[in-house]
Coordinates of N, CA and C in Angstrom, one line a residue:
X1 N 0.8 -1.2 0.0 CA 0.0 0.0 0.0 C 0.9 1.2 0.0
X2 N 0.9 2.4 -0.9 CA 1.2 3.7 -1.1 C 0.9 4.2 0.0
X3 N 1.6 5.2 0.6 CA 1.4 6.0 1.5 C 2.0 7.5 1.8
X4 N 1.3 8.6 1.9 CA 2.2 9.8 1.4 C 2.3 10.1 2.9
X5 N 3.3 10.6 3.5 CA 3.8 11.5 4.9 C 4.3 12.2 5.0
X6 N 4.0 13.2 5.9 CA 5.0 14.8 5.8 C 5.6 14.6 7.2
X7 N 6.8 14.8 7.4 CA 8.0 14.7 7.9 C 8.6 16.3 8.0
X8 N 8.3 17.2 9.0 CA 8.6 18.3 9.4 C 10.2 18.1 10.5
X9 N 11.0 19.5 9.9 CA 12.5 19.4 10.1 C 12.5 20.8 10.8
X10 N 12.7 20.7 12.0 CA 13.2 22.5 12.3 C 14.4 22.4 12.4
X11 N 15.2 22.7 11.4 CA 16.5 23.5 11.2 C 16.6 24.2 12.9
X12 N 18.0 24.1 13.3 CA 18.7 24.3 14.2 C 19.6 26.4 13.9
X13 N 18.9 27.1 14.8 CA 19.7 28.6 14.7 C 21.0 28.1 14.3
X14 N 21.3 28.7 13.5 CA 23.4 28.6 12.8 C 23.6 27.2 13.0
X15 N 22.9 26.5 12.5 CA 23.0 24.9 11.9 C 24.4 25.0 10.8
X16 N 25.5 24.3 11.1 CA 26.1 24.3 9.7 C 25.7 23.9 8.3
X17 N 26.3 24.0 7.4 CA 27.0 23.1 6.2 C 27.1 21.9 6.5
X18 N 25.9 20.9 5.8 CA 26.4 19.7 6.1 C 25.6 19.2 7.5
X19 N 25.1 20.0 8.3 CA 24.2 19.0 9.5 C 22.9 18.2 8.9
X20 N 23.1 17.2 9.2 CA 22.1 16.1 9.0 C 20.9 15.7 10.3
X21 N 19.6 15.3 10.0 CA 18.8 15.3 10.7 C 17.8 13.9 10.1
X22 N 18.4 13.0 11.5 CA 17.4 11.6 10.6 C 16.2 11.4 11.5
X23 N 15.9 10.9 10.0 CA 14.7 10.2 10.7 C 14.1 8.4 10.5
X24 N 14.5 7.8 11.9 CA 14.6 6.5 11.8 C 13.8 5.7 11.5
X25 N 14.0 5.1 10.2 CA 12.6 4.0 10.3 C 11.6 4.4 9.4
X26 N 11.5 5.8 8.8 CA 10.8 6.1 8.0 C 10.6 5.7 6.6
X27 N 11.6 5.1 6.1 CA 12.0 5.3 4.5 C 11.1 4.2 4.2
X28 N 11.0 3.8 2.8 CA 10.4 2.6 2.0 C 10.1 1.2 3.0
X29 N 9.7 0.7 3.4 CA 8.8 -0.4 4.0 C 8.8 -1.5 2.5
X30 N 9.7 -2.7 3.3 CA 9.0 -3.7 2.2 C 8.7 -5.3 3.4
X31 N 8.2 -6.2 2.7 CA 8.3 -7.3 3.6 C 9.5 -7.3 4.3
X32 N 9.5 -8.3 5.5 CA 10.5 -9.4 6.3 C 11.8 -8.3 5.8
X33 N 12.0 -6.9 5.5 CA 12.9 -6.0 5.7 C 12.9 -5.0 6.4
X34 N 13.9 -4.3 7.2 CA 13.2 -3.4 8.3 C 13.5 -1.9 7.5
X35 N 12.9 -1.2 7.8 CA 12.4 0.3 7.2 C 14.1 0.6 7.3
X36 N 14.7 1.9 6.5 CA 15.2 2.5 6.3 C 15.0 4.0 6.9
X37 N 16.1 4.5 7.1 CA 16.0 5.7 7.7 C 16.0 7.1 6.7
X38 N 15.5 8.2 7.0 CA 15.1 9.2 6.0 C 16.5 10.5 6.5
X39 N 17.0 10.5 5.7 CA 18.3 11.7 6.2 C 18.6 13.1 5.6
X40 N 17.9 14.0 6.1 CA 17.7 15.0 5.6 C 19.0 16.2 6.0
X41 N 19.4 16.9 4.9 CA 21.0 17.6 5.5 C 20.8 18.6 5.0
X42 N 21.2 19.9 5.7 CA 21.4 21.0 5.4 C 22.6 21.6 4.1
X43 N 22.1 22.5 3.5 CA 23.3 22.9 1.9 C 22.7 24.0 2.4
X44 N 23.6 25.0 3.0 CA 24.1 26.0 2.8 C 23.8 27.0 1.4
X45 N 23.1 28.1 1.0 CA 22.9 28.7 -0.4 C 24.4 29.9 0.1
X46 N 25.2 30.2 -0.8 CA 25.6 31.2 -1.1 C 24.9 32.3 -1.2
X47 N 25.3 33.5 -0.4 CA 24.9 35.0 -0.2 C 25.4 36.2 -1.0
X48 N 25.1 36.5 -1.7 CA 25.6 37.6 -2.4 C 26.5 39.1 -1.2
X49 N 25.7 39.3 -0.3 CA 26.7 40.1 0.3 C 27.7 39.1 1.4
X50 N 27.3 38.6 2.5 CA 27.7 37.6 3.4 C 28.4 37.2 3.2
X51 N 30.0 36.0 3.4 CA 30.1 35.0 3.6 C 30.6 34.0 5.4
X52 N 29.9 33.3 5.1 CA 30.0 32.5 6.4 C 31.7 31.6 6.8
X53 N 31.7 31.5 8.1 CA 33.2 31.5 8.6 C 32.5 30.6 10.2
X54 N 32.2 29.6 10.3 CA 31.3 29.0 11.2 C 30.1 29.8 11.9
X55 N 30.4 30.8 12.9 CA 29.2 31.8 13.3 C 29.6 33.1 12.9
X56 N 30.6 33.1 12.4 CA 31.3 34.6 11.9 C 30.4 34.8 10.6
X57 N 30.4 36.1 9.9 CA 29.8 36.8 8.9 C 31.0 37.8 8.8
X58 N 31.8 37.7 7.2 CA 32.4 38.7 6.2 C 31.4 39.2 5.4
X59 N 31.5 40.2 5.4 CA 31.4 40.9 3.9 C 32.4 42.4 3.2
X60 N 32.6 42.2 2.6 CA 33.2 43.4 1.5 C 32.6 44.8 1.3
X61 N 33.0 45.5 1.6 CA 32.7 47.0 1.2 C 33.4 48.2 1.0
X62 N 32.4 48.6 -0.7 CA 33.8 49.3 -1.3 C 33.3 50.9 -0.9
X63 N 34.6 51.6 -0.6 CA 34.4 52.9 0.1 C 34.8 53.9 -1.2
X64 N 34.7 54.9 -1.0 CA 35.7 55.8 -2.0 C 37.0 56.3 -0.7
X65 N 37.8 57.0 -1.7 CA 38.4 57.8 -1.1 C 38.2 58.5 0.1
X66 N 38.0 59.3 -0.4 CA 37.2 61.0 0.5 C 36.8 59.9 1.9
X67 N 35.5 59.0 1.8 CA 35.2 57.9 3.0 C 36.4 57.2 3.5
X68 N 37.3 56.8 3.0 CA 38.4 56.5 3.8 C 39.3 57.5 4.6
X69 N 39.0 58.5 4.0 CA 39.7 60.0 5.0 C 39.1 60.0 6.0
X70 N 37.8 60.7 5.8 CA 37.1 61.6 6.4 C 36.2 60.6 7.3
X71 N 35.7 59.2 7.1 CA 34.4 58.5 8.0 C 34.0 57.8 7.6
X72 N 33.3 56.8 7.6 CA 32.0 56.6 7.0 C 31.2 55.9 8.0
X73 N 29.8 56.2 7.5 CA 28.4 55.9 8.1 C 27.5 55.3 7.6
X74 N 26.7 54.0 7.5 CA 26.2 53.5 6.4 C 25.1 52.5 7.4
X75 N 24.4 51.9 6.7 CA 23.5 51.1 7.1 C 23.5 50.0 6.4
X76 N 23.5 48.8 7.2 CA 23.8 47.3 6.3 C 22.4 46.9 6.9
X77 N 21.9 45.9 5.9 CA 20.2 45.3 6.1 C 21.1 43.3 6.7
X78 N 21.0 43.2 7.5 CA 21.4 41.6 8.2 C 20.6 40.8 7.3
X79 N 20.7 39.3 7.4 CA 20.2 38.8 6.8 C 18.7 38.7 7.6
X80 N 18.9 38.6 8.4 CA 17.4 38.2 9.0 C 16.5 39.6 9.1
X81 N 17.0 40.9 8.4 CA 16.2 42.2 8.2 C 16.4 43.3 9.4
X82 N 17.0 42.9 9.9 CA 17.7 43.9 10.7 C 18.5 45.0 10.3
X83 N 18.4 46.4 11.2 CA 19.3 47.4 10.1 C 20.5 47.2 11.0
X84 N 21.5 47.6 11.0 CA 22.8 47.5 11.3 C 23.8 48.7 10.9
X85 N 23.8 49.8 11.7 CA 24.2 51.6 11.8 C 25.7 51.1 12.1
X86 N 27.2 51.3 11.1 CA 28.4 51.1 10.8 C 28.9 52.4 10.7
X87 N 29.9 52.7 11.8 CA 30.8 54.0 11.7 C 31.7 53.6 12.2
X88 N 33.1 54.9 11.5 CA 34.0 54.5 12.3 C 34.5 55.6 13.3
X89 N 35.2 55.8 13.8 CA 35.5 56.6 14.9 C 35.9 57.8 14.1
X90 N 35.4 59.0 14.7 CA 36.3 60.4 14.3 C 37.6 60.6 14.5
X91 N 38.4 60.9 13.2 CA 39.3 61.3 12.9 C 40.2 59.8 12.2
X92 N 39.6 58.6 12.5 CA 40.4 56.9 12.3 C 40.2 57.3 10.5
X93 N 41.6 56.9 9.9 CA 41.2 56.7 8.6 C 41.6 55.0 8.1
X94 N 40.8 54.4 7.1 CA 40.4 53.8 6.8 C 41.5 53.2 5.8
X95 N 42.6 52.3 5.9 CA 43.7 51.3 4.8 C 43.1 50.6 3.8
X96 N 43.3 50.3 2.9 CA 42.8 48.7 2.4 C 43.0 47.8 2.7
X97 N 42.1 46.8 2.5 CA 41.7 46.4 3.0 C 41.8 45.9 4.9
X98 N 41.5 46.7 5.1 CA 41.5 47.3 6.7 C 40.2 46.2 6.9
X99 N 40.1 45.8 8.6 CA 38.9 45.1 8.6 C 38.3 45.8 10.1
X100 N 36.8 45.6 9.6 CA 35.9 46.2 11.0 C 35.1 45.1 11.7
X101 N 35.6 44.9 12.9 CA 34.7 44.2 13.4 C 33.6 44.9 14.4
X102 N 32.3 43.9 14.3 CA 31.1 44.2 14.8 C 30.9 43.0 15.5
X103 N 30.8 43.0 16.8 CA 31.0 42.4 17.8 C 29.2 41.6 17.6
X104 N 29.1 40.6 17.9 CA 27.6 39.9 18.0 C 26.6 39.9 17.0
X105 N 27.3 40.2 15.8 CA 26.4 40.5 15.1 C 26.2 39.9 13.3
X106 N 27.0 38.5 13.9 CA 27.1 37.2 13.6 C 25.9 36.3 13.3
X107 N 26.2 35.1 12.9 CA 25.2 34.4 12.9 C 25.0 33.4 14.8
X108 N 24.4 33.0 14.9 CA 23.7 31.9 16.2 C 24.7 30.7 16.1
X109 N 25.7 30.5 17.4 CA 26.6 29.4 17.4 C 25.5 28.2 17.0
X110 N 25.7 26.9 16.8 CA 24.8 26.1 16.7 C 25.0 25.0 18.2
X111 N 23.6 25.5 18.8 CA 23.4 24.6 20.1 C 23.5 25.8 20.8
X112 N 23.6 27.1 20.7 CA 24.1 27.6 21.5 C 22.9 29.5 20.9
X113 N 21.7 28.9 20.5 CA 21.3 30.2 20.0 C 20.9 31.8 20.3
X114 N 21.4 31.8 22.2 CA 21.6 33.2 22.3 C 22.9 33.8 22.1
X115 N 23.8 33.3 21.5 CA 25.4 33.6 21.3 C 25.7 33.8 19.9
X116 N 26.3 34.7 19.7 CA 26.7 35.2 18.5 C 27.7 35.2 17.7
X117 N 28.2 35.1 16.6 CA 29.4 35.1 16.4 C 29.9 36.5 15.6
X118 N 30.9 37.2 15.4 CA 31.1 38.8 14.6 C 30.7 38.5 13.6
X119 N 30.8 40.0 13.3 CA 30.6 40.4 11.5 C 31.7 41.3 11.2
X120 N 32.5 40.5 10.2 CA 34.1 41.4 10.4 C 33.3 41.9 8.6
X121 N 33.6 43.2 8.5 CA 34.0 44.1 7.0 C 34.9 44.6 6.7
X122 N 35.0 43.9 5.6 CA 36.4 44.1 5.2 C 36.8 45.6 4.2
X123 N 37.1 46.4 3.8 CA 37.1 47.6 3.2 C 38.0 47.8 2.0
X124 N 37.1 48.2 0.9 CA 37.9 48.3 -0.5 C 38.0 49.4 -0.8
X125 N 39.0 50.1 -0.8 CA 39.1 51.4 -1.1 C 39.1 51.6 -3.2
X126 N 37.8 52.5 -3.7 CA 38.0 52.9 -4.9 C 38.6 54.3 -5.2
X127 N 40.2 54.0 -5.6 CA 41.0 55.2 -5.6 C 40.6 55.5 -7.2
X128 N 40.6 57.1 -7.0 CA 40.1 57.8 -8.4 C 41.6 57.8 -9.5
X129 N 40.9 57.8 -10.9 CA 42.1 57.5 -11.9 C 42.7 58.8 -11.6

């Protein structure tokens, strides 16, 4: 006999690449054989701004000039839609690729989802011809 079943997965806060989540016993059913297990694993999608580093978050950001002198102030959208207000201190000027860290503002260790991991930005300076 056919039989259709839905098999609900809650993904784990900052679950890696590659965590797997079984489920025992579920698979194909045949006679005098014992069921097979259903193994469902996390793939990771690539982010166009993001990249992931276990609970850490990089991303790239290209400044001009003048912003490498003088400051910069900007707003980044998180993944999960949060706004995120990025300055640097007055008077600090800005190297290439110089990096900023933002303390907690990471993805959810896994097992561990009130803890955070940084969000380092890394900085590309676009020098004028």
């Amino acid at each position: 006999m056919k039989e259709k079943k839905i098999l609900e997965v809650t993904i784990d806060k900052g679950a890696p690449n590659g965590e797997k989540y079984v489920f025992h016993g579920e698979a194909d059913e045949y006679p005098d054989i014992e069921p097979g297990d259903v193994v469902i694993q996390v793939n990771e999608e690539q982010h166009d701004t993001f990249k992931r580093r276990g609970a850490d978050l990089m991303m790239e950001k290209e400044i001009t000039l003048l912003e490498a002198l003088t400051g910069i102030d900007f707003v980044l959208t998180h993944l999960d839609g949060r706004k995120i207000r990025i300055k640097n201190k007055p008077g600090e000027v800005i190297k290439p690729d110089d990096i900023k860290t933002v303390e907690g503002h990471g993805m959810p260790y896994h097992k561990s989802p009130y803890k955070f991991g940084n969000l380092f930005v890394v900085f590309k300076i676009n020098f004028p011809d």
